[in-house]
Rosetta silent file (secondary structure, phi, psi, omega in degrees, C-alpha in Angstrom):
SEQUENCE: MSPFTGPAFARWRLPAPCGVCGTWSQPAGLCADCLRRFAAATTRCTRCALRVPPEVSLCGDCIRELPLFERTVAAFDYAFPWDHAIAAFKFRGELQWSAPLARALAHAAQGHGQAVDYVTAVPLADSRLRTRGYNQAWEIARRCAATLGLPARHDLLHRLRDTPQQMQLKRDQRDANLRGAFMPGDANARRAVQGRCVALVDDVMTTGTTANEASRALLEAGARSVHLWVLARTERDTAPADATIA
SCORE:     score description
SCORE:     0.000 S_00000001
   1 L     0.000  134.811 -179.901    0.000    0.000    0.000 S_00000001
   2 L   -65.938  142.320  175.727    1.322    3.447   -0.916 S_00000001
   3 L   -71.656  -13.545 -177.087    2.222    5.693    2.034 S_00000001
   4 L   -95.408   83.282 -178.164    0.552    8.586    0.182 S_00000001
   5 L  -129.084  167.958  178.024   -3.099    8.020    1.047 S_00000001
   6 L   107.357  165.647 -174.975   -5.973   10.055    2.416 S_00000001
   7 H   -57.964  -34.974 -176.463   -8.143   12.898    1.136 S_00000001
   8 H   -62.135  -22.750 -175.842   -5.270   15.379    0.875 S_00000001
   9 H  -106.789    8.785 -174.217   -3.649   13.255   -1.834 S_00000001
  10 H   -62.551  -29.965 -174.651   -6.791   12.368   -3.805 S_00000001
  11 H   -66.861  -18.144 -179.024   -6.017   14.804   -6.622 S_00000001
  12 H  -103.685   25.642 -175.629   -3.009   12.706   -7.690 S_00000001
  13 L   -91.841    4.068  174.263   -4.806    9.363   -7.936 S_00000001
  14 L   -76.055  137.282 -178.809   -5.048    9.294  -11.722 S_00000001
  15 L   -63.066  148.496  176.133   -2.653    6.696  -13.189 S_00000001
  16 E  -161.910  160.444  177.574    0.539    7.900  -14.861 S_00000001
  17 E   -64.922  137.789  174.084    3.986    6.456  -15.593 S_00000001
  18 L   -63.692  131.900 -178.831    6.291    6.383  -12.593 S_00000001
  19 L   -69.525  -14.759 -179.253    8.976    8.995  -13.142 S_00000001
  20 L   -94.566  -55.243 -173.692   11.645    6.658  -11.785 S_00000001
  21 L  -105.263  -13.653  176.740   10.982    3.202  -13.277 S_00000001
  22 L    88.950   -7.455  177.995    8.398    3.993  -15.969 S_00000001
  23 L   -73.461  150.616  178.878    5.715    1.562  -14.820 S_00000001
  24 E   -72.037  130.656 -170.471    2.159    2.858  -14.725 S_00000001
  25 E  -131.833  162.691  172.287    1.391    3.804  -11.176 S_00000001
  26 L  -144.244  124.386    2.480   -1.290    5.083   -8.898 S_00000001
  27 L   -63.990  166.958 -173.220   -1.076    7.686   -7.373 S_00000001
  28 L   -66.513  142.662  166.987    0.349    9.456  -10.414 S_00000001
  29 L   100.984  -39.919  179.943    4.019   10.112  -10.885 S_00000001
  30 L  -141.358  127.974 -177.299    5.789    7.789   -8.441 S_00000001
  31 L   -84.634  159.907 -177.137    5.002    4.134   -7.873 S_00000001
  32 H   -62.723  -37.088 -179.332    4.772    2.493   -4.458 S_00000001
  33 H   -63.605  -43.346 -179.804    7.722    0.177   -5.137 S_00000001
  34 H   -68.683  -36.266  177.461   10.080    3.079   -5.942 S_00000001
  35 H   -64.636  -42.076  178.132    8.875    5.033   -2.934 S_00000001
  36 H   -65.575  -37.230 -175.160    9.545    2.063   -0.644 S_00000001
  37 H   -77.833  -40.621 -169.838   12.946    1.469   -2.215 S_00000001
  38 H  -112.564   -5.585 -177.751   14.236    5.018   -2.566 S_00000001
  39 L  -132.173   35.078  179.783   12.263    7.113   -0.062 S_00000001
  40 L   -66.089  144.594  178.892   12.232    5.013    3.077 S_00000001
  41 L   -63.209  144.937  179.247   11.909    6.929    6.334 S_00000001
  42 L  -143.157  160.862  179.426   15.156    7.513    8.178 S_00000001
  43 L   -80.067  128.358 -177.951   16.263    9.183   11.414 S_00000001
  44 E  -130.341  154.334  169.862   17.335   12.776   10.843 S_00000001
  45 L   -57.534  127.563 -176.729   18.536   15.703   12.905 S_00000001
  46 L   -66.993  -22.167 -176.451   15.349   17.576   13.738 S_00000001
  47 L   -88.718  -41.331 -174.349   17.068   20.908   13.135 S_00000001
  48 L  -125.549   -0.221  175.589   18.931   20.368    9.829 S_00000001
  49 L    68.979   13.086  171.962   17.721   16.942    8.556 S_00000001
  50 L   -67.639  143.560  176.731   21.194   15.423    8.403 S_00000001
  51 E   -60.818  135.445  176.992   21.083   11.654    8.928 S_00000001
  52 L  -135.807  162.349  177.059   21.756   10.687   12.539 S_00000001
  53 L   -63.427  157.783  176.208   21.716    7.378   14.451 S_00000001
  54 L   -53.982  143.957  178.173   18.399    6.172   15.896 S_00000001
  55 L    70.142   10.258  173.340   17.263    7.968   19.056 S_00000001
  56 L  -104.460  130.997 -175.354   19.544   10.946   18.314 S_00000001
  57 L  -100.963  -26.988 -178.919   17.670   14.216   17.796 S_00000001
  58 L  -129.190  140.669  174.898   20.468   16.677   16.942 S_00000001
  59 L   -78.383  170.499 -177.938   23.635   16.306   14.879 S_00000001
  60 H   -61.955  -40.447 -179.757   26.984   17.505   16.179 S_00000001
  61 H   -61.435  -42.533 -178.107   26.925   20.708   14.113 S_00000001
  62 H   -73.830  -27.514  173.338   23.535   21.739   15.478 S_00000001
  63 H   -65.773  -40.932 -179.267   24.597   20.948   19.035 S_00000001
  64 H   -70.874  -40.392 -178.957   27.566   23.285   18.581 S_00000001
  65 L  -152.734  111.877 -179.124   25.568   26.045   16.878 S_00000001
  66 L   -71.455  136.064  172.691   21.830   25.980   16.259 S_00000001
  67 L   -70.592  168.147 -178.688   20.679   27.361   12.893 S_00000001
  68 L   -72.585  -29.832  177.112   18.084   30.128   12.832 S_00000001
  69 L   -76.152  146.928 -169.920   15.397   27.850   11.391 S_00000001
  70 L   -84.849  -29.048 -175.432   13.633   25.788   14.028 S_00000001
  71 E  -156.299  149.890  174.118   13.104   22.504   12.189 S_00000001
  72 E  -127.921  133.448  173.481   13.915   20.857    8.860 S_00000001
  73 E  -113.859  128.783  177.325   11.854   18.281    6.991 S_00000001
  74 E  -124.837  133.051 -179.902   13.485   16.465    4.055 S_00000001
  75 E   -74.873  -36.692 -174.437   11.661   14.091    1.740 S_00000001
  76 E  -143.182  168.626  159.627   14.784   12.260    0.512 S_00000001
  77 E   -79.724  150.758  175.610   18.526   12.004    0.634 S_00000001
  78 L   -79.440   86.652 -176.606   20.188   13.715   -2.321 S_00000001
  79 L  -155.481  173.957  179.488   21.034   10.455   -4.083 S_00000001
  80 L   -59.065  137.186    0.912   19.762    8.303   -6.951 S_00000001
  81 L   -94.643    1.449 -171.959   17.114    8.678   -8.305 S_00000001
  82 H   -72.171  -28.350  177.358   16.172   11.988   -6.704 S_00000001
  83 H   -62.512  -42.674  178.707   19.383   13.777   -7.701 S_00000001
  84 H   -68.664  -40.352 -179.322   18.587   13.130  -11.380 S_00000001
  85 H   -64.196  -45.107 -178.915   14.918   14.001  -10.949 S_00000001
  86 H   -67.349  -39.946  178.033   15.656   17.299   -9.196 S_00000001
  87 H   -63.487  -41.133  178.465   18.325   18.251  -11.737 S_00000001
  88 H   -63.958  -42.445  179.380   15.911   17.545  -14.611 S_00000001
  89 H   -67.029  -41.207 -172.145   13.199   19.597  -12.939 S_00000001
  90 H   -82.593  -42.641 -171.151   15.515   22.437  -11.948 S_00000001
  91 H  -106.061  -22.245 -173.515   17.904   22.795  -14.876 S_00000001
  92 L  -114.078   10.647  173.244   16.221   21.153  -17.872 S_00000001
  93 L    71.314   20.702 -178.914   12.701   22.481  -17.602 S_00000001
  94 L   -85.802   76.911 -173.677   11.066   19.098  -16.918 S_00000001
  95 H   -69.711  -10.198  176.720    8.151   20.587  -15.001 S_00000001
  96 H   -63.999  -16.632  177.128    6.276   17.281  -15.008 S_00000001
  97 H   -76.270  -16.554 -171.696    8.374   16.466  -11.934 S_00000001
  98 H   -61.556  -42.977 -177.346    6.814   19.275   -9.925 S_00000001
  99 H   -68.280  -51.257 -179.971    3.644   17.413   -8.903 S_00000001
 100 H   -65.551  -35.054  178.051    5.179   14.081   -7.761 S_00000001
 101 H   -68.900  -40.636  177.103    8.050   15.818   -5.982 S_00000001
 102 H   -63.805  -37.362  179.302    5.661   18.216   -4.247 S_00000001
 103 H   -64.053  -40.330  177.615    3.513   15.274   -3.258 S_00000001
 104 H   -65.114  -39.901  178.256    6.501   13.534   -1.682 S_00000001
 105 H   -68.079  -38.751  177.374    7.400   16.656    0.274 S_00000001
 106 H   -60.615  -38.989  177.487    3.790   17.058    1.421 S_00000001
 107 H   -62.939  -44.142 -179.680    3.890   13.493    2.735 S_00000001
 108 H   -65.297  -32.739 -173.628    7.113   14.207    4.652 S_00000001
 109 H   -94.886   -6.798 -169.256    5.716   17.457    6.071 S_00000001
 110 L   -64.970  -23.510  175.910    2.154   16.447    6.826 S_00000001
 111 L   -80.576   -6.071 -176.447    2.889   15.727   10.481 S_00000001
 112 L  -115.805   -5.318 -174.172    4.393   19.211   10.885 S_00000001
 113 H   -69.391  -21.160 -176.538    1.921   21.347    8.978 S_00000001
 114 H   -61.324  -30.502 -176.999   -0.311   22.057   11.974 S_00000001
 115 H   -83.968   -9.012 -170.296    2.216   24.549   13.351 S_00000001
 116 L   -95.375  136.056  177.575    2.654   26.400   10.034 S_00000001
 117 L   -98.409  -37.177  179.557    0.734   29.542    9.093 S_00000001
 118 E  -138.669  151.366  172.150    2.234   30.237    5.646 S_00000001
 119 E  -114.803  130.850  175.695    4.293   28.375    3.070 S_00000001
 120 E  -136.921 -179.569 -176.028    6.789   30.307    0.970 S_00000001
 121 E  -129.052  152.055  171.342    9.852   29.510   -1.151 S_00000001
 122 L   -62.786  120.851 -174.866   13.482   30.553   -1.250 S_00000001
 123 L   -78.903  155.375  169.751   13.361   33.222   -3.977 S_00000001
 124 L   -92.730  155.206  169.789   15.562   33.471   -7.037 S_00000001
 125 L   -65.557  152.646 -177.188   17.252   36.682   -8.089 S_00000001
 126 H   -57.091  -39.669 -179.248   15.353   38.467  -10.868 S_00000001
 127 H   -64.597  -40.553  178.913   18.101   37.745  -13.404 S_00000001
 128 H   -68.898  -38.122  178.955   18.043   34.024  -12.620 S_00000001
 129 H   -65.569  -39.603  177.659   14.247   33.932  -12.743 S_00000001
 130 H   -64.453  -39.641 -178.793   14.227   35.578  -16.181 S_00000001
 131 H   -68.671  -46.097 -175.984   16.768   33.080  -17.483 S_00000001
 132 H   -80.635  -36.088  179.860   15.093   29.962  -16.083 S_00000001
 133 L    93.482   -9.461  178.560   11.505   31.115  -16.458 S_00000001
 134 L  -162.004  156.378  174.189   10.334   29.680  -13.141 S_00000001
 135 L  -100.558  111.446 -175.225   11.430   29.277   -9.536 S_00000001
 136 H   -60.266  -33.660  179.902   11.640   25.549   -8.872 S_00000001
 137 H   -67.364  -38.522  178.704   11.221   26.080   -5.115 S_00000001
 138 H   -69.609  -36.866  177.844    7.974   28.004   -5.611 S_00000001
 139 H   -60.003  -37.443  175.794    6.603   25.352   -7.990 S_00000001
 140 H   -73.367  -45.490 -174.002    7.084   22.830   -5.186 S_00000001
 141 H   -60.215  -46.706 -174.999    5.920   25.152   -2.410 S_00000001
 142 H   -68.782  -34.226  178.199    2.571   26.102   -3.926 S_00000001
 143 H   -73.895  -40.610  178.255    1.654   22.508   -4.756 S_00000001
 144 H   -62.299  -44.478  179.814    2.781   21.220   -1.379 S_00000001
 145 H   -62.062  -42.724  179.957    0.778   23.930    0.411 S_00000001
 146 H   -61.550  -40.215  179.293   -2.350   23.134   -1.601 S_00000001
 147 H   -63.033  -38.702 -176.693   -2.075   19.463   -0.682 S_00000001
 148 H   -90.070   -0.330  179.395   -1.784   20.283    3.010 S_00000001
 149 L    70.987   32.484 -178.780   -4.502   22.937    2.941 S_00000001
 150 L  -112.669  148.885  176.875   -2.090   25.747    3.858 S_00000001
 151 L   -73.736  136.426  177.110   -1.854   29.244    2.348 S_00000001
 152 E  -112.362  135.918  178.179    1.143   29.807    0.069 S_00000001
 153 L  -133.433  129.182  179.178    2.632   33.253   -0.540 S_00000001
 154 L   -89.900   -7.000 -170.649    5.435   34.067   -2.947 S_00000001
 155 L  -101.221    8.999 -176.250    5.838   37.648   -1.686 S_00000001
 156 L   -77.249  -22.467 -178.990    7.157   37.064    1.834 S_00000001
 157 E  -135.768  147.693  171.059   10.811   37.173    0.740 S_00000001
 158 E  -126.777  146.708  174.091   12.832   38.909   -1.961 S_00000001
 159 E  -102.556  120.046 -172.567   16.326   38.123   -3.177 S_00000001
 160 L   -78.776  -27.939 -175.787   18.212   41.360   -3.691 S_00000001
 161 L  -153.920  154.397  172.852   21.108   40.015   -5.714 S_00000001
 162 L   -75.839  151.866 -176.744   22.421   36.938   -7.412 S_00000001
 163 L  -134.314  151.495  174.657   25.216   35.190   -5.556 S_00000001
 164 L   -59.348  151.396  177.120   27.976   32.728   -6.478 S_00000001
 165 L   -56.087  130.157 -175.740   27.183   29.071   -5.919 S_00000001
 166 H   -56.793  -39.851 -174.305   27.780   28.275   -2.238 S_00000001
 167 H   -74.799   -4.434  172.903   29.754   25.105   -2.891 S_00000001
 168 H   -82.573   -7.306 -172.486   32.316   27.071   -4.899 S_00000001
 169 L  -110.157  156.632  172.818   33.276   28.841   -1.679 S_00000001
 170 L   -74.753  160.049 -176.115   35.180   27.908    1.447 S_00000001
 171 H   -53.787  -42.533 -176.072   33.189   27.531    4.650 S_00000001
 172 H   -75.812   -5.628  177.532   34.294   30.909    6.015 S_00000001
 173 H   -97.434  -13.424 -170.208   33.186   32.660    2.808 S_00000001
 174 H   -69.943  -43.708  179.790   29.645   31.319    2.701 S_00000001
 175 H   -61.396  -44.236 -179.521   28.060   33.562    5.313 S_00000001
 176 H   -63.979  -34.982 -179.044   29.614   36.657    3.740 S_00000001
 177 H   -61.098  -39.238 -174.074   28.435   35.556    0.292 S_00000001
 178 H  -104.619   -7.568 -179.060   24.766   35.510    1.304 S_00000001
 179 L   -59.829  123.483  179.753   24.670   38.114    4.075 S_00000001
 180 L    81.189    7.180 -179.249   22.116   40.704    3.032 S_00000001
 181 L   -76.773  -20.678 -177.936   21.015   38.756   -0.049 S_00000001
 182 E  -118.072  149.231  172.101   17.427   38.427    1.226 S_00000001
 183 E  -142.387  154.962  177.415   14.926   40.928    2.528 S_00000001
 184 E   -65.972  166.024  178.463   11.296   40.625    3.639 S_00000001
 185 L   -72.032 -161.288 -176.504    8.490   41.566    1.287 S_00000001
 186 L   -72.466 -173.202 -175.008    6.456   44.769    1.307 S_00000001
 187 H   -60.699  -37.566  178.672    4.495   46.167    4.248 S_00000001
 188 H   -64.709  -41.164  178.523    1.590   43.773    3.672 S_00000001
 189 H   -65.864  -39.910  179.441    3.951   40.785    3.662 S_00000001
 190 H   -64.309  -40.652  177.043    5.654   41.993    6.819 S_00000001
 191 H   -64.071  -36.625 -177.047    2.314   42.333    8.581 S_00000001
 192 H   -63.705  -36.096 -174.535    1.366   38.843    7.427 S_00000001
 193 H   -87.660   -7.311 -178.048    4.382   37.168    9.042 S_00000001
 194 L   -55.854  118.299  177.909    4.118   38.961   12.395 S_00000001
 195 L    68.888   14.218 -175.990    4.048   36.273   15.083 S_00000001
 196 L  -104.772  158.179  171.263    3.579   33.535   12.474 S_00000001
 197 E   -97.405  125.453 -177.077    5.365   30.282   11.705 S_00000001
 198 E  -113.005  129.301  171.823    6.560   30.195    8.091 S_00000001
 199 E   -91.057  120.740 -178.286    7.524   27.044    6.203 S_00000001
 200 E  -102.844  120.704 -173.613   10.363   27.905    3.823 S_00000001
 201 E  -103.706  136.469  172.497   10.633   25.517    0.853 S_00000001
 202 E  -142.477  166.435 -176.913   13.768   24.768   -1.173 S_00000001
 203 E   -82.604  -50.189 -177.077   14.786   21.971   -3.484 S_00000001
 204 E  -132.331  136.528  172.970   18.139   20.867   -2.002 S_00000001
 205 E  -108.269  123.905 -179.987   19.812   21.666    1.314 S_00000001
 206 L  -112.590  -75.794 -179.686   23.586   21.427    1.267 S_00000001
 207 L   -91.970  -22.800 -176.523   25.330   23.729    3.761 S_00000001
 208 L    87.306   -3.228 -177.176   22.212   25.361    5.202 S_00000001
 209 H   -68.420  -42.489  178.034   23.638   28.858    4.736 S_00000001
 210 H   -59.023  -48.474 -179.854   21.010   29.919    2.191 S_00000001
 211 H   -61.843  -38.029 -178.630   18.206   28.714    4.467 S_00000001
 212 H   -65.166  -43.777 -178.478   19.786   30.435    7.460 S_00000001
 213 H   -71.197  -37.312  175.294   20.017   33.814    5.712 S_00000001
 214 H   -65.409  -39.219  176.625   16.492   33.572    4.303 S_00000001
 215 H   -63.149  -38.826  179.877   15.279   32.651    7.799 S_00000001
 216 H   -57.907  -44.384 -179.872   17.107   35.649    9.222 S_00000001
 217 H   -63.721  -41.283  178.964   15.125   37.980    6.949 S_00000001
 218 H   -66.795  -41.488 -179.663   11.803   36.394    7.935 S_00000001
 219 H   -68.140  -38.065  177.758   12.623   36.503   11.636 S_00000001
 220 H   -66.692  -25.877  176.501   13.751   40.113   11.422 S_00000001
 221 L   -79.032   -7.846  176.238   10.388   40.884    9.796 S_00000001
 222 L   113.149    3.399  176.886    8.677   39.482   12.901 S_00000001
 223 L   -59.828  142.279  178.662    8.043   35.822   12.099 S_00000001
 224 L   -70.161  -41.579 -178.650    7.726   33.693   15.239 S_00000001
 225 E  -161.281  162.597  177.855    9.663   30.800   13.721 S_00000001
 226 E  -127.834  128.501  171.205   10.797   29.312   10.415 S_00000001
 227 E  -106.861  139.151  179.851   10.553   25.660    9.418 S_00000001
 228 E  -103.040  125.614  176.318   12.575   24.470    6.447 S_00000001
 229 E  -117.200  116.901 -177.624   10.970   21.988    4.032 S_00000001
 230 E  -125.778  149.358  174.436   13.331   20.586    1.394 S_00000001
 231 E   -65.438  -48.035 -171.466   13.021   17.898   -1.219 S_00000001
 232 E  -139.655  145.353  177.217   16.497   16.500   -0.600 S_00000001
 233 E  -115.427  126.791  175.730   19.296   16.731    1.961 S_00000001
 234 L   -78.835  167.492  166.863   22.885   16.140    0.921 S_00000001
 235 L   -66.485  167.383 -174.121   25.471   14.517    3.097 S_00000001
 236 L   -52.762  116.653  175.568   27.491   16.980    5.129 S_00000001
 237 L    52.854   34.069  177.154   28.883   19.691    2.791 S_00000001
 238 L   -98.083  121.055 -177.007   28.610   17.423   -0.258 S_00000001
 239 L   -75.043  132.893  170.023   28.020   19.409   -3.429 S_00000001
 240 L   -59.221  144.798 -178.149   25.313   18.139   -5.783 S_00000001
 241 L   -60.454  -30.315 -178.544   26.804   17.061   -9.090 S_00000001
 242 L   -97.033   15.716 -173.010   24.608   19.593  -10.910 S_00000001
 243 L   -78.768   72.442  176.288   25.269   22.409   -8.435 S_00000001
 244 L  -106.889  -27.437  177.087   26.293   25.046  -10.934 S_00000001
 245 L  -141.045  159.060 -173.325   23.438   27.502  -10.416 S_00000001
 246 L   -70.951    0.000    0.000   20.934   28.091   -7.622 S_00000001
């Protein structure tokens, strides 16, 4: 039986080829066998979603220094087949991945959605958005929010400038690279986040610096807390093979 059941997932129950193995599946997009094989639940650090041993709640990095976001939910490890799927969706315009990937993230986050008031996405710089034509994080965020019955807003954060890829930089350069890259939205957006919990969606979490700086902007605007929802979590400081642009 597929783990993705219940009324919230009814809209994806039309058959379609599984994006991983190609067999016709129900619900649409990802078959139950591939989900069991490649998306099995695992123990993760509650703060940054790094894999940890059973009965461990925080990884060593988060014990030493807590990130600004309060919790991280990750649907998968950044490994086969999700690395290829995310790269196709993000870099090659294969938007058919947006629904099954959003559905997987909604499944991972459904036990945490009760605390969330708004869902938003890590924004792209305007130049990057014009080049790509879409923000992959927002495509996931709006579908995930709809599945969970949560309001999604794209205007809660703005990216002021494009930045070099984080994994091209040394650890001590990453904070400086992104410091000041994000700002809260307009006055209406700032009022909306006052005292609220915001779920911030991104496709891949690598170092956590991007999420930390985006969280900083939301918290400075008055958000009560920020939860990070990501499709995939890399191993510690491991660059995705396709990590050439954000």
